[in-house]
Coordinates of C-alpha atoms in Angstrom, one line a residue:
M1 CA -42.3 11.5 10.5
E2 CA -42.3 12.5 6.9
V3 CA -39.0 13.3 5.1
Q4 CA -40.0 16.9 4.6
E5 CA -40.6 17.3 8.4
Q6 CA -37.3 15.6 9.2
I7 CA -35.5 18.0 6.9
S8 CA -37.3 21.0 8.4
E9 CA -36.5 19.9 11.9
Y10 CA -32.8 19.2 11.0
I11 CA -32.3 22.6 9.3
G12 CA -34.2 24.3 12.2
S13 CA -32.0 22.7 14.8
Q14 CA -28.9 24.4 13.4
P15 CA -27.6 27.5 15.0
E16 CA -27.6 30.7 13.0
P17 CA -26.0 31.6 10.6
K18 CA -25.7 27.9 9.6
R19 CA -29.5 27.5 9.7
G20 CA -30.1 30.2 7.2
E21 CA -27.3 29.0 4.9
M22 CA -28.6 25.4 5.1
Q23 CA -32.1 26.7 4.2
T24 CA -30.6 28.7 1.3
L25 CA -28.8 25.7 0.0
H26 CA -31.9 23.5 0.4
E27 CA -33.9 26.0 -1.7
L28 CA -31.1 26.2 -4.3
I29 CA -31.0 22.5 -4.7
L30 CA -34.8 22.2 -5.0
G31 CA -34.7 25.1 -7.5
I32 CA -32.2 23.1 -9.6
S33 CA -34.3 19.9 -9.4
P34 CA -37.8 20.7 -8.1
G35 CA -39.2 17.2 -8.5
C36 CA -36.2 15.3 -7.1
K37 CA -36.6 12.5 -4.5
L38 CA -35.8 13.8 -1.0
W39 CA -34.0 11.7 1.6
F40 CA -33.1 12.2 5.2
T41 CA -30.6 10.0 7.1
D42 CA -30.0 10.6 10.8
G43 CA -26.4 9.3 10.7
R44 CA -27.1 6.1 12.5
N45 CA -26.4 2.6 11.3
A46 CA -28.8 -0.4 11.7
E47 CA -27.6 -0.9 15.3
G48 CA -28.4 2.7 16.1
K49 CA -24.8 3.8 16.4
V50 CA -23.9 7.3 15.1
V51 CA -21.6 6.8 12.1
S52 CA -22.0 10.1 10.3
N53 CA -23.6 13.5 10.5
P54 CA -27.3 13.6 9.5
N55 CA -27.7 14.2 5.8
I56 CA -30.4 15.6 3.5
G57 CA -30.3 13.8 0.2
Y58 CA -31.6 14.8 -3.2
G59 CA -32.2 12.7 -6.3
G60 CA -31.1 9.1 -6.6
Y61 CA -28.9 6.6 -8.3
I62 CA -28.2 2.9 -8.0
I63 CA -25.1 1.8 -6.1
H64 CA -23.7 -1.5 -7.3
Y65 CA -21.5 -3.4 -4.8
A66 CA -18.7 -5.8 -5.5
D67 CA -20.8 -8.7 -4.0
G68 CA -23.4 -8.2 -6.7
T69 CA -26.0 -6.4 -4.6
S70 CA -27.3 -3.0 -5.2
R71 CA -29.4 -0.3 -3.6
E72 CA -30.7 3.2 -4.3
F73 CA -29.1 6.1 -2.6
Y74 CA -29.2 9.9 -3.0
R75 CA -27.0 11.6 -5.6
V76 CA -26.5 15.0 -3.8
G77 CA -26.2 15.4 0.0
L78 CA -26.3 18.4 2.3
S79 CA -25.0 18.2 5.9
A80 CA -23.9 20.5 8.7
N81 CA -20.5 19.7 10.2
T82 CA -18.6 21.1 13.2
T83 CA -16.9 23.7 11.1
G84 CA -19.4 24.5 8.4
I85 CA -21.4 22.8 5.7
S86 CA -20.7 19.8 3.4
V87 CA -22.2 19.2 0.0
Y88 CA -21.7 15.7 -1.3
I89 CA -21.9 14.7 -5.0
L90 CA -22.1 10.9 -5.0
G91 CA -21.5 8.4 -7.7
L92 CA -18.7 10.1 -9.5
E93 CA -16.4 7.7 -11.3
D94 CA -13.5 10.2 -11.6
K95 CA -12.5 11.2 -8.0
T96 CA -10.5 14.2 -9.3
F97 CA -13.5 15.7 -11.3
L98 CA -14.9 18.0 -8.6
A99 CA -11.5 19.5 -7.7
R100 CA -10.4 19.9 -11.3
T101 CA -13.6 21.3 -12.6
Y102 CA -14.7 23.6 -9.7
G103 CA -11.7 23.9 -7.4
E104 CA -10.1 27.1 -8.9
T105 CA -13.4 29.0 -9.1
L106 CA -15.4 27.9 -6.1
G107 CA -13.6 29.9 -3.5
K108 CA -12.4 29.0 0.0
A109 CA -13.5 25.3 0.2
S110 CA -12.0 21.9 0.7
I111 CA -12.8 19.5 -2.1
T112 CA -12.3 15.7 -2.0
G113 CA -13.4 13.1 -4.5
Y114 CA -17.1 13.6 -3.6
C115 CA -17.3 16.3 -0.9
I116 CA -17.2 20.1 -1.0
K117 CA -16.8 21.5 2.5
F118 CA -16.8 25.2 3.4
K119 CA -17.2 27.3 6.5
T120 CA -19.8 29.7 5.2
L121 CA -21.5 30.7 2.0
K122 CA -19.6 34.0 2.2
N123 CA -16.4 32.1 1.4
I124 CA -17.6 30.5 -1.8
H125 CA -19.2 31.4 -5.1
P126 CA -22.8 29.9 -4.8
D127 CA -23.2 29.9 -8.6
V128 CA -20.1 27.6 -8.9
L129 CA -21.5 25.4 -6.2
G130 CA -24.8 25.4 -8.0
A131 CA -23.1 24.2 -11.2
A132 CA -21.5 21.3 -9.3
I133 CA -24.8 20.4 -7.7
R134 CA -26.6 20.6 -11.1
Y135 CA -23.9 18.3 -12.6
G136 CA -24.4 15.8 -9.9
L137 CA -28.2 15.8 -10.2
E138 CA -28.1 15.4 -14.0
L139 CA -25.8 12.3 -14.0
P140 CA -27.5 9.1 -15.1
T141 CA -29.2 7.2 -12.3
G142 CA -28.3 3.7 -13.2
N143 CA -24.5 3.6 -13.3

């Protein structure tokens, strides 16, 4: 199955109103970076065990591991969770950046070093979330 189909199925499998909000965010991200690489991960590891929620990924960067290996992965992720929606901004060196930069103006959301989690779009300012996503997608890809 093509990535676009997997993304459509994943978004379509969500209950309303989460489905509509996920679609809105998907379109927002594609509007910010129309030609970005799309990813879909089903949340399973190599052995088929569920280790995370499924994720839609956007853009890309190179992750360098301590053992000297590296791989490409998405820069921004979008995922449904049990209580709402998570947006991931990956590859940030400063784990306090998201909270310091967007925390006071985003609205009712939980922000960790790389994750912005909220119950519904009504609780946040989508323009501030869009700014965080834009920042993540514009980071250099080769760190």
